[in-house]
CSV table of C-alpha atoms in Angstrom, one decimal:
chain,number,residue,atom,x,y,z
A,264,UNK,CA,-14.1,78.4,70.3
A,265,UNK,CA,-13.3,74.9,71.3
A,266,UNK,CA,-10.1,73.4,70.1
A,267,UNK,CA,-10.2,70.0,68.3
A,268,UNK,CA,-9.2,67.1,70.3
A,269,UNK,CA,-5.9,65.4,69.4
A,270,UNK,CA,-7.5,62.0,69.0
A,271,UNK,CA,-10.0,63.3,66.4
A,272,UNK,CA,-7.2,65.0,64.4
A,273,UNK,CA,-5.3,61.6,64.3
A,274,UNK,CA,-8.3,59.7,63.1
A,275,UNK,CA,-9.0,62.2,60.4
A,276,UNK,CA,-5.4,62.1,59.2
A,277,UNK,CA,-5.4,58.3,59.0
A,278,UNK,CA,-8.6,58.4,57.0
A,279,UNK,CA,-7.2,60.9,54.5
A,280,UNK,CA,-4.0,58.8,54.1
A,281,UNK,CA,-5.8,55.5,53.3
A,282,UNK,CA,-8.2,57.4,51.0
A,283,UNK,CA,-5.2,58.7,48.9
A,284,UNK,CA,-3.6,55.2,48.8
A,285,UNK,CA,-6.9,53.7,47.5
A,286,UNK,CA,-7.2,56.4,44.8
A,287,UNK,CA,-3.6,55.8,43.8
A,288,UNK,CA,-4.2,52.1,43.3
A,289,UNK,CA,-7.4,52.7,41.4
A,290,UNK,CA,-5.6,55.1,39.0
A,291,UNK,CA,-2.8,52.5,38.5
A,292,UNK,CA,-5.3,49.8,37.7
A,293,UNK,CA,-7.3,52.1,35.4
A,294,UNK,CA,-4.2,53.2,33.5
A,295,UNK,CA,-3.0,49.7,33.0
A,296,UNK,CA,-3.7,49.2,29.3
A,297,UNK,CA,-4.1,46.2,27.0
A,298,UNK,CA,-0.3,46.2,26.3
A,299,UNK,CA,0.4,45.6,30.0
A,300,UNK,CA,-2.2,42.9,30.1
A,301,UNK,CA,-0.7,41.3,27.0
A,302,UNK,CA,2.7,41.3,28.7
A,303,UNK,CA,1.2,39.4,31.6
A,304,UNK,CA,-0.5,36.9,29.3
A,305,UNK,CA,2.7,36.3,27.4
A,306,UNK,CA,4.6,35.8,30.6
A,307,UNK,CA,2.0,33.3,31.7
A,308,UNK,CA,2.2,31.4,28.3
A,309,UNK,CA,6.0,31.3,28.6
A,310,UNK,CA,5.7,29.9,32.2
A,311,UNK,CA,3.3,27.2,31.0
A,312,UNK,CA,5.6,26.3,28.0
A,313,UNK,CA,8.6,26.2,30.3
A,314,UNK,CA,6.6,23.9,32.7
A,315,UNK,CA,5.9,21.4,29.9
A,316,UNK,CA,8.2,18.5,30.8
A,317,UNK,CA,8.0,16.6,27.6
A,318,UNK,CA,9.5,14.4,26.4
A,319,UNK,CA,11.5,12.9,29.3
A,320,UNK,CA,11.7,9.3,28.0
A,321,UNK,CA,11.6,7.2,24.8
A,322,UNK,CA,8.9,7.8,22.2
A,323,UNK,CA,7.5,4.9,20.0
A,324,UNK,CA,6.2,5.2,16.5
A,325,UNK,CA,3.9,2.3,15.5
A,326,UNK,CA,4.0,1.2,11.9
A,327,UNK,CA,1.4,-1.1,10.5
A,328,UNK,CA,3.5,-2.4,7.6
A,329,UNK,CA,6.7,-4.4,7.3
A,330,UNK,CA,10.3,-3.2,7.2
A,331,UNK,CA,11.6,-1.8,3.9
A,332,UNK,CA,8.2,-0.4,2.7
A,333,UNK,CA,7.3,3.2,2.1
A,334,UNK,CA,5.6,3.6,5.5
A,335,UNK,CA,8.6,2.1,7.3
A,336,UNK,CA,11.2,4.3,5.6
A,337,UNK,CA,9.1,7.4,6.1
A,338,UNK,CA,8.7,6.6,9.8
A,339,UNK,CA,12.4,6.0,10.3
A,340,UNK,CA,13.3,9.2,8.6
A,341,UNK,CA,10.9,11.2,10.9
A,342,UNK,CA,12.1,9.3,14.0
A,343,UNK,CA,15.7,10.4,13.3
A,344,UNK,CA,14.6,13.9,13.0
A,345,UNK,CA,12.6,13.8,16.2
A,346,UNK,CA,15.6,12.3,18.1
A,347,UNK,CA,17.8,15.2,16.9
A,348,UNK,CA,15.3,17.8,18.0
A,349,UNK,CA,13.7,16.4,21.2
A,350,UNK,CA,16.8,14.7,22.6
A,351,UNK,CA,15.2,11.3,23.4
A,352,UNK,CA,15.2,8.0,21.6
A,353,UNK,CA,12.4,7.4,19.1
A,354,UNK,CA,11.8,3.8,18.3
A,355,UNK,CA,10.0,2.5,15.3
A,356,UNK,CA,8.0,-0.7,15.9
A,357,UNK,CA,6.5,-2.7,13.1
A,358,UNK,CA,3.1,-4.4,13.6
A,359,UNK,CA,2.3,-6.0,10.2
A,360,UNK,CA,-1.1,-7.1,9.2
A,361,UNK,CA,-4.7,-6.0,8.4
A,362,UNK,CA,-3.4,-3.1,6.3
A,363,UNK,CA,-2.2,-1.2,9.3
A,364,UNK,CA,-5.2,-1.7,11.4
A,365,UNK,CA,-3.4,-3.8,14.0
A,366,UNK,CA,-0.9,-1.0,14.7
A,367,UNK,CA,-3.8,1.5,15.1
A,368,UNK,CA,-5.6,-0.8,17.5
A,369,UNK,CA,-2.4,-1.2,19.6
A,370,UNK,CA,-2.0,2.6,19.6
A,371,UNK,CA,-5.5,3.1,20.7
A,372,UNK,CA,-5.0,1.1,23.8
A,373,UNK,CA,-1.7,2.8,24.8
A,374,UNK,CA,-1.8,5.6,27.4
A,375,UNK,CA,-2.6,9.1,26.1
A,376,UNK,CA,0.6,10.5,27.4
A,377,UNK,CA,2.3,11.6,24.1
A,378,UNK,CA,4.8,8.7,24.0
A,379,UNK,CA,3.0,6.6,21.4
A,380,UNK,CA,2.6,7.9,17.9
A,381,UNK,CA,0.9,6.0,15.1
A,382,UNK,CA,2.0,6.3,11.5
A,383,UNK,CA,-1.0,6.4,9.2
A,384,UNK,CA,-1.8,6.3,5.5
A,385,UNK,CA,-5.0,4.5,4.6
A,386,UNK,CA,-7.3,5.4,7.4
A,387,UNK,CA,-10.1,6.8,5.2
A,388,UNK,CA,-10.1,3.7,3.0
A,389,UNK,CA,-10.2,1.4,5.9
A,390,UNK,CA,-13.2,3.2,7.4
A,391,UNK,CA,-14.9,3.2,3.9
A,392,UNK,CA,-14.2,-0.5,3.4
A,393,UNK,CA,-15.3,-1.4,6.9
A,394,UNK,CA,-12.0,-2.9,7.8
A,395,UNK,CA,-11.8,-0.4,10.7
A,396,UNK,CA,-14.1,-1.2,13.5
A,397,UNK,CA,-14.8,2.5,14.0
A,398,UNK,CA,-14.0,5.9,12.5
A,399,UNK,CA,-10.5,6.3,14.0
A,400,UNK,CA,-10.8,10.1,14.0
A,401,UNK,CA,-12.9,9.4,17.2
A,402,UNK,CA,-9.8,8.0,18.7
A,403,UNK,CA,-6.8,9.8,17.2
A,404,UNK,CA,-5.9,13.4,16.4
A,405,UNK,CA,-3.7,13.9,13.3
A,406,UNK,CA,-0.3,15.6,14.1
A,407,UNK,CA,0.5,16.3,10.4
A,408,UNK,CA,0.7,14.8,6.9
A,409,UNK,CA,4.1,14.8,5.4
A,410,UNK,CA,3.8,12.8,2.2
A,411,UNK,CA,1.4,12.5,-0.8
A,412,UNK,CA,3.0,9.9,-3.0
A,413,UNK,CA,2.3,8.7,-6.6
A,414,UNK,CA,1.3,5.1,-7.3
A,415,UNK,CA,2.7,3.0,-10.2
A,416,UNK,CA,1.8,-0.3,-11.7
A,417,UNK,CA,5.1,-2.1,-11.9
A,418,UNK,CA,6.2,-5.4,-13.6
A,419,UNK,CA,9.3,-7.5,-13.9
A,420,UNK,CA,11.0,-6.4,-17.1
A,421,UNK,CA,10.3,-8.7,-20.1
A,422,UNK,CA,6.9,-10.0,-18.9
A,423,UNK,CA,4.9,-7.3,-20.7
A,424,UNK,CA,5.9,-4.8,-23.3
A,425,UNK,CA,3.6,-2.1,-22.1
A,426,UNK,CA,0.5,-1.3,-20.1
A,427,UNK,CA,-1.5,-1.9,-23.3
A,428,UNK,CA,0.0,-5.4,-23.6
A,429,UNK,CA,-0.9,-6.2,-20.0
A,430,UNK,CA,-4.5,-5.1,-20.5
A,431,UNK,CA,-4.7,-7.1,-23.8
A,432,UNK,CA,-3.5,-10.3,-22.0
A,433,UNK,CA,-6.1,-9.6,-19.2
A,434,UNK,CA,-8.8,-10.0,-21.8
A,435,UNK,CA,-8.0,-13.7,-22.2
A,436,UNK,CA,-6.4,-14.7,-18.8
A,437,UNK,CA,-6.4,-13.5,-15.3
A,438,UNK,CA,-3.6,-11.1,-14.3
A,439,UNK,CA,-2.5,-11.2,-10.7
A,440,UNK,CA,-1.7,-7.9,-9.2
A,441,UNK,CA,-0.1,-7.6,-5.8
A,442,UNK,CA,-0.7,-5.0,-3.1
A,443,UNK,CA,0.0,-4.6,0.6
A,444,UNK,CA,-3.0,-5.8,2.5
A,445,UNK,CA,-6.8,-5.5,2.4
A,446,UNK,CA,-8.2,-2.1,3.1
A,447,UNK,CA,-5.1,-0.3,1.9
A,448,UNK,CA,-4.5,2.4,-0.7
A,449,UNK,CA,-3.2,-0.4,-2.9
A,450,UNK,CA,-6.5,-2.2,-2.5
A,451,UNK,CA,-8.7,0.8,-3.3
A,452,UNK,CA,-6.6,1.8,-6.4
A,453,UNK,CA,-6.9,-1.8,-7.6
A,454,UNK,CA,-10.7,-1.8,-7.0
A,455,UNK,CA,-11.1,1.4,-9.0
A,456,UNK,CA,-8.9,0.1,-11.8
A,457,UNK,CA,-10.9,-3.1,-11.9
A,458,UNK,CA,-14.2,-1.2,-12.0
A,459,UNK,CA,-13.1,1.1,-14.8
A,460,UNK,CA,-11.3,-1.5,-17.0
A,461,UNK,CA,-13.6,-4.5,-16.3
A,462,UNK,CA,-10.6,-6.8,-17.1
A,463,UNK,CA,-9.7,-10.1,-15.6
A,464,UNK,CA,-7.4,-8.9,-12.9
A,465,UNK,CA,-7.0,-10.3,-9.4
A,466,UNK,CA,-5.8,-8.6,-6.2
A,467,UNK,CA,-3.2,-10.6,-4.3
A,468,UNK,CA,-2.6,-9.1,-0.8
A,469,UNK,CA,0.7,-9.3,1.0
A,470,UNK,CA,1.4,-8.4,4.7
A,471,UNK,CA,4.6,-6.5,3.8
A,472,UNK,CA,6.1,-4.8,0.9
A,473,UNK,CA,9.2,-7.0,1.0
A,474,UNK,CA,7.1,-10.1,0.5
A,475,UNK,CA,5.3,-8.5,-2.5
A,476,UNK,CA,8.6,-7.4,-4.1
A,477,UNK,CA,10.0,-11.0,-3.7
A,478,UNK,CA,6.8,-12.4,-5.2
A,479,UNK,CA,7.1,-10.1,-8.3
A,480,UNK,CA,10.8,-11.0,-8.9
A,481,UNK,CA,10.0,-14.7,-8.4
A,482,UNK,CA,7.2,-14.7,-10.9
A,483,UNK,CA,4.4,-15.5,-8.4
A,484,UNK,CA,2.5,-12.4,-9.4
A,485,UNK,CA,2.3,-10.5,-12.8
A,486,UNK,CA,2.4,-6.9,-11.5
A,487,UNK,CA,2.3,-4.9,-8.3
A,488,UNK,CA,1.0,-1.6,-7.0
A,489,UNK,CA,3.9,0.2,-5.5
A,490,UNK,CA,5.6,3.7,-5.4
A,491,UNK,CA,8.9,4.3,-7.0
A,492,UNK,CA,10.8,5.3,-4.0
A,493,UNK,CA,10.9,2.0,-2.1
A,494,UNK,CA,12.1,0.1,-5.3
A,495,UNK,CA,14.2,2.9,-6.9
A,496,UNK,CA,17.3,0.8,-6.6
A,497,UNK,CA,15.6,-2.2,-8.2
A,498,UNK,CA,14.3,-0.1,-11.1
A,499,UNK,CA,17.8,1.3,-11.7
A,500,UNK,CA,19.2,-2.2,-11.7
A,501,UNK,CA,16.6,-3.3,-14.3
A,502,UNK,CA,14.9,-5.7,-11.9
A,503,UNK,CA,11.6,-3.8,-11.9
A,504,UNK,CA,9.8,-1.5,-14.3
A,505,UNK,CA,6.8,1.0,-13.9
A,506,UNK,CA,4.4,0.8,-16.8
A,507,UNK,CA,1.7,3.1,-15.6
A,508,UNK,CA,1.5,6.0,-13.2
A,509,UNK,CA,-1.7,6.9,-11.4
A,510,UNK,CA,-1.3,10.6,-12.0
A,511,UNK,CA,-2.6,13.4,-14.3
A,512,UNK,CA,0.7,14.3,-15.9
A,513,UNK,CA,3.8,12.3,-16.9
A,514,UNK,CA,6.6,12.0,-14.4
A,515,UNK,CA,9.8,13.8,-15.6
A,516,UNK,CA,12.1,11.0,-14.6
A,517,UNK,CA,9.9,8.5,-16.5
A,518,UNK,CA,8.8,10.4,-19.6
A,519,UNK,CA,7.9,7.3,-21.6
A,520,UNK,CA,5.5,5.8,-19.0
A,521,UNK,CA,1.9,6.8,-19.5
A,522,UNK,CA,-0.5,8.0,-16.8
A,523,UNK,CA,-3.9,6.7,-15.8
A,524,UNK,CA,-5.6,10.0,-16.8
A,525,UNK,CA,-4.2,10.0,-20.4
A,526,UNK,CA,-5.5,6.5,-20.8
A,527,UNK,CA,-8.9,7.7,-19.7
A,528,UNK,CA,-9.0,6.4,-16.2
A,529,UNK,CA,-9.7,9.1,-13.5
A,530,UNK,CA,-7.6,7.4,-10.9
A,531,UNK,CA,-5.0,9.5,-9.2
A,532,UNK,CA,-5.2,8.2,-5.6
A,533,UNK,CA,-1.8,7.8,-4.0
A,534,UNK,CA,-0.3,6.9,-0.7
A,535,UNK,CA,-0.5,9.6,2.0
A,536,UNK,CA,1.6,9.3,5.1
A,537,UNK,CA,1.3,11.2,8.3
A,538,UNK,CA,1.3,10.8,12.1
A,539,UNK,CA,-1.5,10.5,14.6
A,540,UNK,CA,-1.8,10.5,18.4
A,541,UNK,CA,-4.5,9.8,21.0
A,542,UNK,CA,-7.2,12.4,21.2
A,543,UNK,CA,-6.7,12.7,24.9
A,544,UNK,CA,-3.1,13.8,24.7
A,545,UNK,CA,-2.7,17.4,26.0
A,546,UNK,CA,-2.9,20.1,23.3
A,547,UNK,CA,0.4,21.6,24.1
A,548,UNK,CA,2.2,18.2,23.4
A,549,UNK,CA,0.3,17.8,20.1
A,550,UNK,CA,1.3,21.4,19.2
A,551,UNK,CA,4.9,20.7,20.1
A,552,UNK,CA,5.0,17.6,18.0
A,553,UNK,CA,3.4,19.4,15.0
A,554,UNK,CA,5.9,22.2,15.2
A,555,UNK,CA,8.8,19.7,15.5
A,556,UNK,CA,7.6,17.6,12.5
A,557,UNK,CA,7.2,20.8,10.4
A,558,UNK,CA,10.8,21.7,11.2
A,559,UNK,CA,11.8,18.2,10.1
A,560,UNK,CA,9.7,18.5,6.8
A,561,UNK,CA,11.4,21.9,6.0
A,562,UNK,CA,15.0,20.6,6.6
A,563,UNK,CA,17.5,20.1,3.8
A,564,UNK,CA,17.9,16.5,5.1
A,565,UNK,CA,14.3,15.7,4.6
A,566,UNK,CA,14.1,17.4,1.2
A,567,UNK,CA,17.0,15.3,0.0
A,568,UNK,CA,15.2,12.2,1.3
A,569,UNK,CA,12.1,13.3,-0.5
A,570,UNK,CA,13.9,13.7,-3.8
A,571,UNK,CA,15.8,10.5,-3.6
A,572,UNK,CA,12.6,8.6,-2.9
A,573,UNK,CA,10.6,10.4,-5.6
A,574,UNK,CA,8.3,11.9,-2.9
A,575,UNK,CA,8.8,15.5,-4.2
A,576,UNK,CA,6.3,15.0,-7.0
A,577,UNK,CA,3.3,16.2,-4.9
A,578,UNK,CA,3.2,18.7,-2.0
A,579,UNK,CA,3.1,16.6,1.2
A,580,UNK,CA,2.6,19.0,4.1
A,581,UNK,CA,-0.7,19.4,5.8
A,582,UNK,CA,-1.0,20.8,9.3
A,583,UNK,CA,-3.0,19.0,12.1
A,584,UNK,CA,-6.1,20.9,11.3
A,585,UNK,CA,-5.8,20.6,7.5
A,586,UNK,CA,-5.0,16.9,7.7
A,587,UNK,CA,-8.0,16.3,9.9
A,588,UNK,CA,-10.3,18.1,7.4
A,589,UNK,CA,-8.8,16.1,4.5
A,590,UNK,CA,-9.2,12.8,6.3
A,591,UNK,CA,-12.8,13.6,7.1
A,592,UNK,CA,-13.5,14.5,3.4
A,593,UNK,CA,-11.7,11.4,2.1
A,594,UNK,CA,-13.8,9.1,4.3
A,595,UNK,CA,-16.9,10.5,2.7
A,596,UNK,CA,-15.3,10.4,-0.8
A,597,UNK,CA,-14.1,6.8,-0.6
A,598,UNK,CA,-17.4,5.6,0.9
A,599,UNK,CA,-19.3,7.1,-2.1
A,600,UNK,CA,-16.8,5.6,-4.6
A,601,UNK,CA,-17.0,2.1,-3.1
A,602,UNK,CA,-20.7,2.3,-2.8
A,603,UNK,CA,-21.0,3.3,-6.4
A,604,UNK,CA,-18.7,0.4,-7.5
A,605,UNK,CA,-20.8,-2.1,-5.5
A,606,UNK,CA,-24.0,-0.8,-7.1
A,607,UNK,CA,-22.6,-1.1,-10.6
A,608,UNK,CA,-21.4,-4.7,-9.9
A,609,UNK,CA,-24.7,-5.9,-8.6
């Protein structure tokens, strides 16, 4: 019998060796289960998060109302919390006028890099009233809502004895009621009140809350639509007085002040305050901002701020997704309300 040649034996050995290696690799791949794949995915996510270099410079919050008002104090409280958590300066810049539309327009033209945030409150009303040139949800993505405040009709003490007294005088003479801007929450609450009461009341718009407060104290207007928080010190000093809350139930701190619902007016719309950012901003930046803002909202410092400003009367928090849904629904709701009011007045 012929003996195998050495070369043939060597080639066979090499073939068997590589065959075993290939089988081993196949078995390792086959036995690598979902847990191993999840670990790889988690590691990838961690690497992506770690690679997010944001923020590296100052952030700006644009506010469409004047200093001293509810939107301004809200934005400055959030800005302080962002500074503590993100380690960069957060500057609040006020652009008064047009009920906050000017600030939104400026924000819409800033780079979509996550460094320009817009404080928002009356977007659905502005869209419904046509004071916004476009549905701003096509431009901005909500970060979160933090506040849902309660409106009050407030007077200078001594001018009226009660809301009934004001309504009675409005039957014979025009009552001037101040608010901050056209196309704002103030404006739509006034519009709804005017439609339900059919009294001689006139809306007097102001660019900023400070101007409105001065006008009330100076006797240039008879009443104003304002929250309690921004003027709490003036109320305590006896310089201002709420005579009607636009709410379903009476406020514990003001048990003698009636609500719109108990007087028969289904008006409970209040000021909502949140933050928006350009749609094109990367999702991971929006998510980081949402998580950071939620941490601010849950903090003892913010809860104390809420209580001192009477912002704890209603739950304020809505996530980015929840706030987007509510804004969308509110645009439809306010459009229907204003349409029905216009139809009734024709």
